[in-house]
mmCIF file of C-alpha atoms in Angstrom:
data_model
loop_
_atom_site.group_PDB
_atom_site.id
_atom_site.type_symbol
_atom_site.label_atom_id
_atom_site.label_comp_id
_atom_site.label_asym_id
_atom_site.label_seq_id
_atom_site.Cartn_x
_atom_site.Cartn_y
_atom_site.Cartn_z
ATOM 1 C CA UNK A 1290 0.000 0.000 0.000
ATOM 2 C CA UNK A 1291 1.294 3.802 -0.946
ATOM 3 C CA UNK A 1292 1.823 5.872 2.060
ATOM 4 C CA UNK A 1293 -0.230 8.613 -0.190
ATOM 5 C CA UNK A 1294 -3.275 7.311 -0.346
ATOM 6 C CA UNK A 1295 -5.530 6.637 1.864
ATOM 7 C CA UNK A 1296 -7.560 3.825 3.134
ATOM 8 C CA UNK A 1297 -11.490 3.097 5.045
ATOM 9 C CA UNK A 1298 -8.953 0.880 7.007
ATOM 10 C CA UNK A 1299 -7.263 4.506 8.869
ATOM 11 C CA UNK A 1300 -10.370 6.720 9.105
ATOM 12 C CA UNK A 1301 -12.645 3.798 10.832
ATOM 13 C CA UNK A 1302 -13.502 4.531 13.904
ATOM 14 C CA UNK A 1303 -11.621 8.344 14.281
ATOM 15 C CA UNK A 1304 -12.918 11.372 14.461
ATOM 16 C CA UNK A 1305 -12.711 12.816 10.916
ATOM 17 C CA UNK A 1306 -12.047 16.212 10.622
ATOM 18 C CA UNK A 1307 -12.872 17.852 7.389
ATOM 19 C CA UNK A 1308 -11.834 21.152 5.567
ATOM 20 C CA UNK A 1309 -14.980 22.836 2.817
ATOM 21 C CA UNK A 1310 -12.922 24.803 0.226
ATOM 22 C CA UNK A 1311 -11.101 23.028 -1.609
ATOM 23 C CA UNK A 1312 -11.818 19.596 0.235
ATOM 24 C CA UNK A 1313 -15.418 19.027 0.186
ATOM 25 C CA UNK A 1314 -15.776 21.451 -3.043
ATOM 26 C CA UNK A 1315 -13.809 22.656 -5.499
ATOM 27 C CA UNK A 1316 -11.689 25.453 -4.925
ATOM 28 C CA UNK A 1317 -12.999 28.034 -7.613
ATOM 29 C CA UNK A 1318 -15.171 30.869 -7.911
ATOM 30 C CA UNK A 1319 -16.280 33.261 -11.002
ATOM 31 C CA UNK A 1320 -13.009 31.826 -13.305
ATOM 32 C CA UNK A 1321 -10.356 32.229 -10.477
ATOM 33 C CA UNK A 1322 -8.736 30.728 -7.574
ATOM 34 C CA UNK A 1323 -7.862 33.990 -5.558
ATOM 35 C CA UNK A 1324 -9.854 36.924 -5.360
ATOM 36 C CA UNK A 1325 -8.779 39.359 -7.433
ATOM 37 C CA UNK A 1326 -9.685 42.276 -5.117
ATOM 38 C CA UNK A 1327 -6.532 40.457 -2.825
ATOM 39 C CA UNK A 1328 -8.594 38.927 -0.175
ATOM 40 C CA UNK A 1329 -7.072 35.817 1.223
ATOM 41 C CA UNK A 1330 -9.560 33.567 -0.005
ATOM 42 C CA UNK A 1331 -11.055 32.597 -3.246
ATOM 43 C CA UNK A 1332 -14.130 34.444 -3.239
ATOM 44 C CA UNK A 1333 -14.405 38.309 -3.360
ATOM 45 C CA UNK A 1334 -16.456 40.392 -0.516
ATOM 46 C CA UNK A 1335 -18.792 41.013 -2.437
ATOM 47 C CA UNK A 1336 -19.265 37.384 -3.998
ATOM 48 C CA UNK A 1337 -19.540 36.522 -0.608
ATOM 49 C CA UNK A 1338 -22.638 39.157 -0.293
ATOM 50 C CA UNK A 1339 -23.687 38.192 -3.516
ATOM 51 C CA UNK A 1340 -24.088 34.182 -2.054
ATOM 52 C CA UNK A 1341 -21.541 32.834 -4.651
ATOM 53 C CA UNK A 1342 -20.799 29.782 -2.024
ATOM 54 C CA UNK A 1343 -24.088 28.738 -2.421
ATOM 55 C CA UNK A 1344 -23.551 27.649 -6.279
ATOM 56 C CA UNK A 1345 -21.010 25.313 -5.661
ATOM 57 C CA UNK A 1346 -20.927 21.792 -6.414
ATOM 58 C CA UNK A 1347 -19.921 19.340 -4.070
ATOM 59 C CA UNK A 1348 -17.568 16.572 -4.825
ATOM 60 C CA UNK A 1349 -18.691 13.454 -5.741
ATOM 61 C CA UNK A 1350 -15.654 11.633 -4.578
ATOM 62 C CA UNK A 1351 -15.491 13.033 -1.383
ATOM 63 C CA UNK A 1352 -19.579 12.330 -0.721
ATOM 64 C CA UNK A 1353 -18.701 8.880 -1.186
ATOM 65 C CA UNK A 1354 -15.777 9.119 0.958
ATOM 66 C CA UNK A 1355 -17.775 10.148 3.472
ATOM 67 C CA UNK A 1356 -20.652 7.852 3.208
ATOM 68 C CA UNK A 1357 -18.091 4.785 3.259
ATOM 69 C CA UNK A 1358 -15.260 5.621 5.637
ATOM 70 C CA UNK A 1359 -16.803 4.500 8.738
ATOM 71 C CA UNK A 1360 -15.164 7.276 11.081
ATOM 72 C CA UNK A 1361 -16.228 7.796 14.377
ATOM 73 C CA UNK A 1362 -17.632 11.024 13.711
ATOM 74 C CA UNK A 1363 -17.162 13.398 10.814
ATOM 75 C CA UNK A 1364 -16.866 17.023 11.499
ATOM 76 C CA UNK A 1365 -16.379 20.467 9.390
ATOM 77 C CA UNK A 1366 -13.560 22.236 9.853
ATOM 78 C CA UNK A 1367 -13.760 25.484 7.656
ATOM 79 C CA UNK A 1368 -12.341 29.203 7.610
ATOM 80 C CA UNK A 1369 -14.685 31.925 6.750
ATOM 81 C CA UNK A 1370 -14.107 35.584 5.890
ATOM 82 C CA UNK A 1371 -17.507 37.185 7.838
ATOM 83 C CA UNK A 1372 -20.665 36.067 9.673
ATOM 84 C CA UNK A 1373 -22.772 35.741 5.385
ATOM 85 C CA UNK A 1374 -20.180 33.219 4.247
ATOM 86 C CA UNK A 1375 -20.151 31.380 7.705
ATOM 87 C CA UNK A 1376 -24.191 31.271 7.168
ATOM 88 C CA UNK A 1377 -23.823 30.172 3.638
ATOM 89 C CA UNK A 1378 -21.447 27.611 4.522
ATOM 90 C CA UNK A 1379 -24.337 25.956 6.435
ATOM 91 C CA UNK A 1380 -26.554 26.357 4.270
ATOM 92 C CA UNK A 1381 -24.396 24.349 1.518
ATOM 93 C CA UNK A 1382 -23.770 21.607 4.000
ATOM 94 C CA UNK A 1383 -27.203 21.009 5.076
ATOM 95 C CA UNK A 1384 -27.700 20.808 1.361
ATOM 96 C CA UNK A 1385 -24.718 18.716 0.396
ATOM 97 C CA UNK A 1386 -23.522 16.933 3.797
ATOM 98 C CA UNK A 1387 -26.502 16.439 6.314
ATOM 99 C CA UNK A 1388 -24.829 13.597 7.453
ATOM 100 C CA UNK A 1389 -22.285 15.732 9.336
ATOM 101 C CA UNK A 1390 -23.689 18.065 12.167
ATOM 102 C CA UNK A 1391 -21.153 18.926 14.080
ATOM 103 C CA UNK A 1392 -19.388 22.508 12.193
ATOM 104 C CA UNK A 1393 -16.621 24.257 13.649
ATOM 105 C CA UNK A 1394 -16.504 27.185 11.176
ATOM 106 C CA UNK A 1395 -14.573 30.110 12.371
ATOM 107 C CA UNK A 1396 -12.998 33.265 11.237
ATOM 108 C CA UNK A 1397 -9.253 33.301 9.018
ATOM 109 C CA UNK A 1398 -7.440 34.257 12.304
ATOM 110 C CA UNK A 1399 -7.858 31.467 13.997
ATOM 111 C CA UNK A 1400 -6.029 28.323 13.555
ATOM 112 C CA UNK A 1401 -7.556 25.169 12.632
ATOM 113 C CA UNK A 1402 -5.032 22.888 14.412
ATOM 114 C CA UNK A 1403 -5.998 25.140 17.587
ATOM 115 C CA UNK A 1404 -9.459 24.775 17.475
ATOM 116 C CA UNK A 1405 -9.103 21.089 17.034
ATOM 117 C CA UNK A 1406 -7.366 20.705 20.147
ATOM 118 C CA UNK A 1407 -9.814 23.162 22.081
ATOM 119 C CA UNK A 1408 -12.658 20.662 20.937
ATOM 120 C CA UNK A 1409 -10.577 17.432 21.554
ATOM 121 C CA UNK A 1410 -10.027 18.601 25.082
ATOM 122 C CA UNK A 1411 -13.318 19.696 25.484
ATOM 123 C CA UNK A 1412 -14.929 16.643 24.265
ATOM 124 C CA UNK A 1413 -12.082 14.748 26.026
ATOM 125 C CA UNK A 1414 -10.695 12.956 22.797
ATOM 126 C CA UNK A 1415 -7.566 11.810 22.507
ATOM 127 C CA UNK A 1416 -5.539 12.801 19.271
ATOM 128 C CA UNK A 1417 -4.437 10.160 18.411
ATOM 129 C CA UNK A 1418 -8.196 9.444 17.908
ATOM 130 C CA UNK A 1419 -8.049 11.825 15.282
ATOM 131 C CA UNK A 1420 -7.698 12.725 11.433
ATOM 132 C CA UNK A 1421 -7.604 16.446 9.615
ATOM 133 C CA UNK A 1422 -8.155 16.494 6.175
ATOM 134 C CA UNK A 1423 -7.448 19.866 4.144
ATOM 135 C CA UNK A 1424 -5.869 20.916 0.944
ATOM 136 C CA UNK A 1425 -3.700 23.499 2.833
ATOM 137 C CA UNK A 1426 -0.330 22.135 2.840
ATOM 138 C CA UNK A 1427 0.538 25.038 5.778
ATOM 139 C CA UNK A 1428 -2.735 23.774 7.804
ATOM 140 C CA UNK A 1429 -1.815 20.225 7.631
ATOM 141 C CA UNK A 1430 1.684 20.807 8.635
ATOM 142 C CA UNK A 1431 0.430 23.395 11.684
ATOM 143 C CA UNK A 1432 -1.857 20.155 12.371
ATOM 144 C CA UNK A 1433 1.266 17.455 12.540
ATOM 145 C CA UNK A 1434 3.497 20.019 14.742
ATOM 146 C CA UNK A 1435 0.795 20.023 16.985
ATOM 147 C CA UNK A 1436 0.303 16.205 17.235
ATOM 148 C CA UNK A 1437 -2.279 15.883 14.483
ATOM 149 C CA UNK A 1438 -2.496 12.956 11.994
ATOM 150 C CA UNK A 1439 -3.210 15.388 8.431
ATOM 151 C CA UNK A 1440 -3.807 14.450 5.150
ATOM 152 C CA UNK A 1441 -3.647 16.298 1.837
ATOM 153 C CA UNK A 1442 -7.289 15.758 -0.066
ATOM 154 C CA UNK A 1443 -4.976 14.464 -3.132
ATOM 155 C CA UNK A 1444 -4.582 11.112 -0.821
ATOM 156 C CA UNK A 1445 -8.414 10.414 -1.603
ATOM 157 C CA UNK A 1446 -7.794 10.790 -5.788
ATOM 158 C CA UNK A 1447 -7.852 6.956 -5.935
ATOM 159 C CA UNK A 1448 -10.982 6.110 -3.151
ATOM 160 C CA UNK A 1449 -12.511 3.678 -4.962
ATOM 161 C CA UNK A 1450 -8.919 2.242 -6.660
ATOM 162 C CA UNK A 1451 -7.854 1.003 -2.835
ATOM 163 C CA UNK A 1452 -10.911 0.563 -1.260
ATOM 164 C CA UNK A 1453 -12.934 -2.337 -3.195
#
């Protein structure tokens, strides 16, 4: 078995934590991958007012993924610029991911690895119970400094490949 890719085998029975843009969707908006305006996410302001989140696809793969991989518990970890994209956000996953209630969605300035931990220790879950999943090569490696099993989202390209 590749290192790279992942298996149902290493997300059974952990708590799954997943990232939205660019995990869960596509990381796109309007014909371009950063706003142009030089926010530090994909989507404008004013897309943002303008509900542009709410147009997105999901992915497929990653559906499946979810629906197969047997975690513990699946929960949303996502960064949003302001209080319509956080509602948005919601609105997408009720939409796309019911299956996953639990949502930490917070603000850019605040880590992801940290608020992993805060809800680990609140919850009293040990890490090593746990997975993060993001495209965010910086995130991830935050995540593993900070004793945090991460994987890139390119690990799940071949799902259905190692997982018959």
């Amino acid at each position: 078995m590749n290192d790279s890719m992942i298996t149902k085998e290493i997300l059974k029975d952990k708590y799954v934590f997943w990232d939205i843009d660019g995990t869960l969707a596509a990381y796109r908006f309007n014909n371009h991958v950063s706003d142009p305006k030089g926010t530090n996410n994909g989507m404008s302001l004013e897309e943002i007012e303008q509900g542009i989140f709410l147009e997105r696809k999901p992915s497929l793969l990653m559906q499946q993924v979810i629906k197969e991989c047997n975690a513990r518990k699946n929960i949303i970890m996502g960064h949003c610029q302001n209080q319509k994209e956080m509602a948005d956000k919601q609105i997408w996953l009720d939409k796309y991911y019911p299956v996953i209630s639990e949502r930490l969605l917070v603000f850019e300035d605040t880590p992801k690895a940290t608020c992993i931990i805060e809800y680990c220790q609140k919850k009293e879950i040990d890490l090593k119970e746990v997975i993060y999943v993001d495209d965010v090569i910086k995130f991830l490696r935050e995540a593993e400094r900070k004793g945090i099993e991460s994987w890139h989202i390119s690990s799940f390209l071949d799902w259905d490949f190692y997982n018959k």
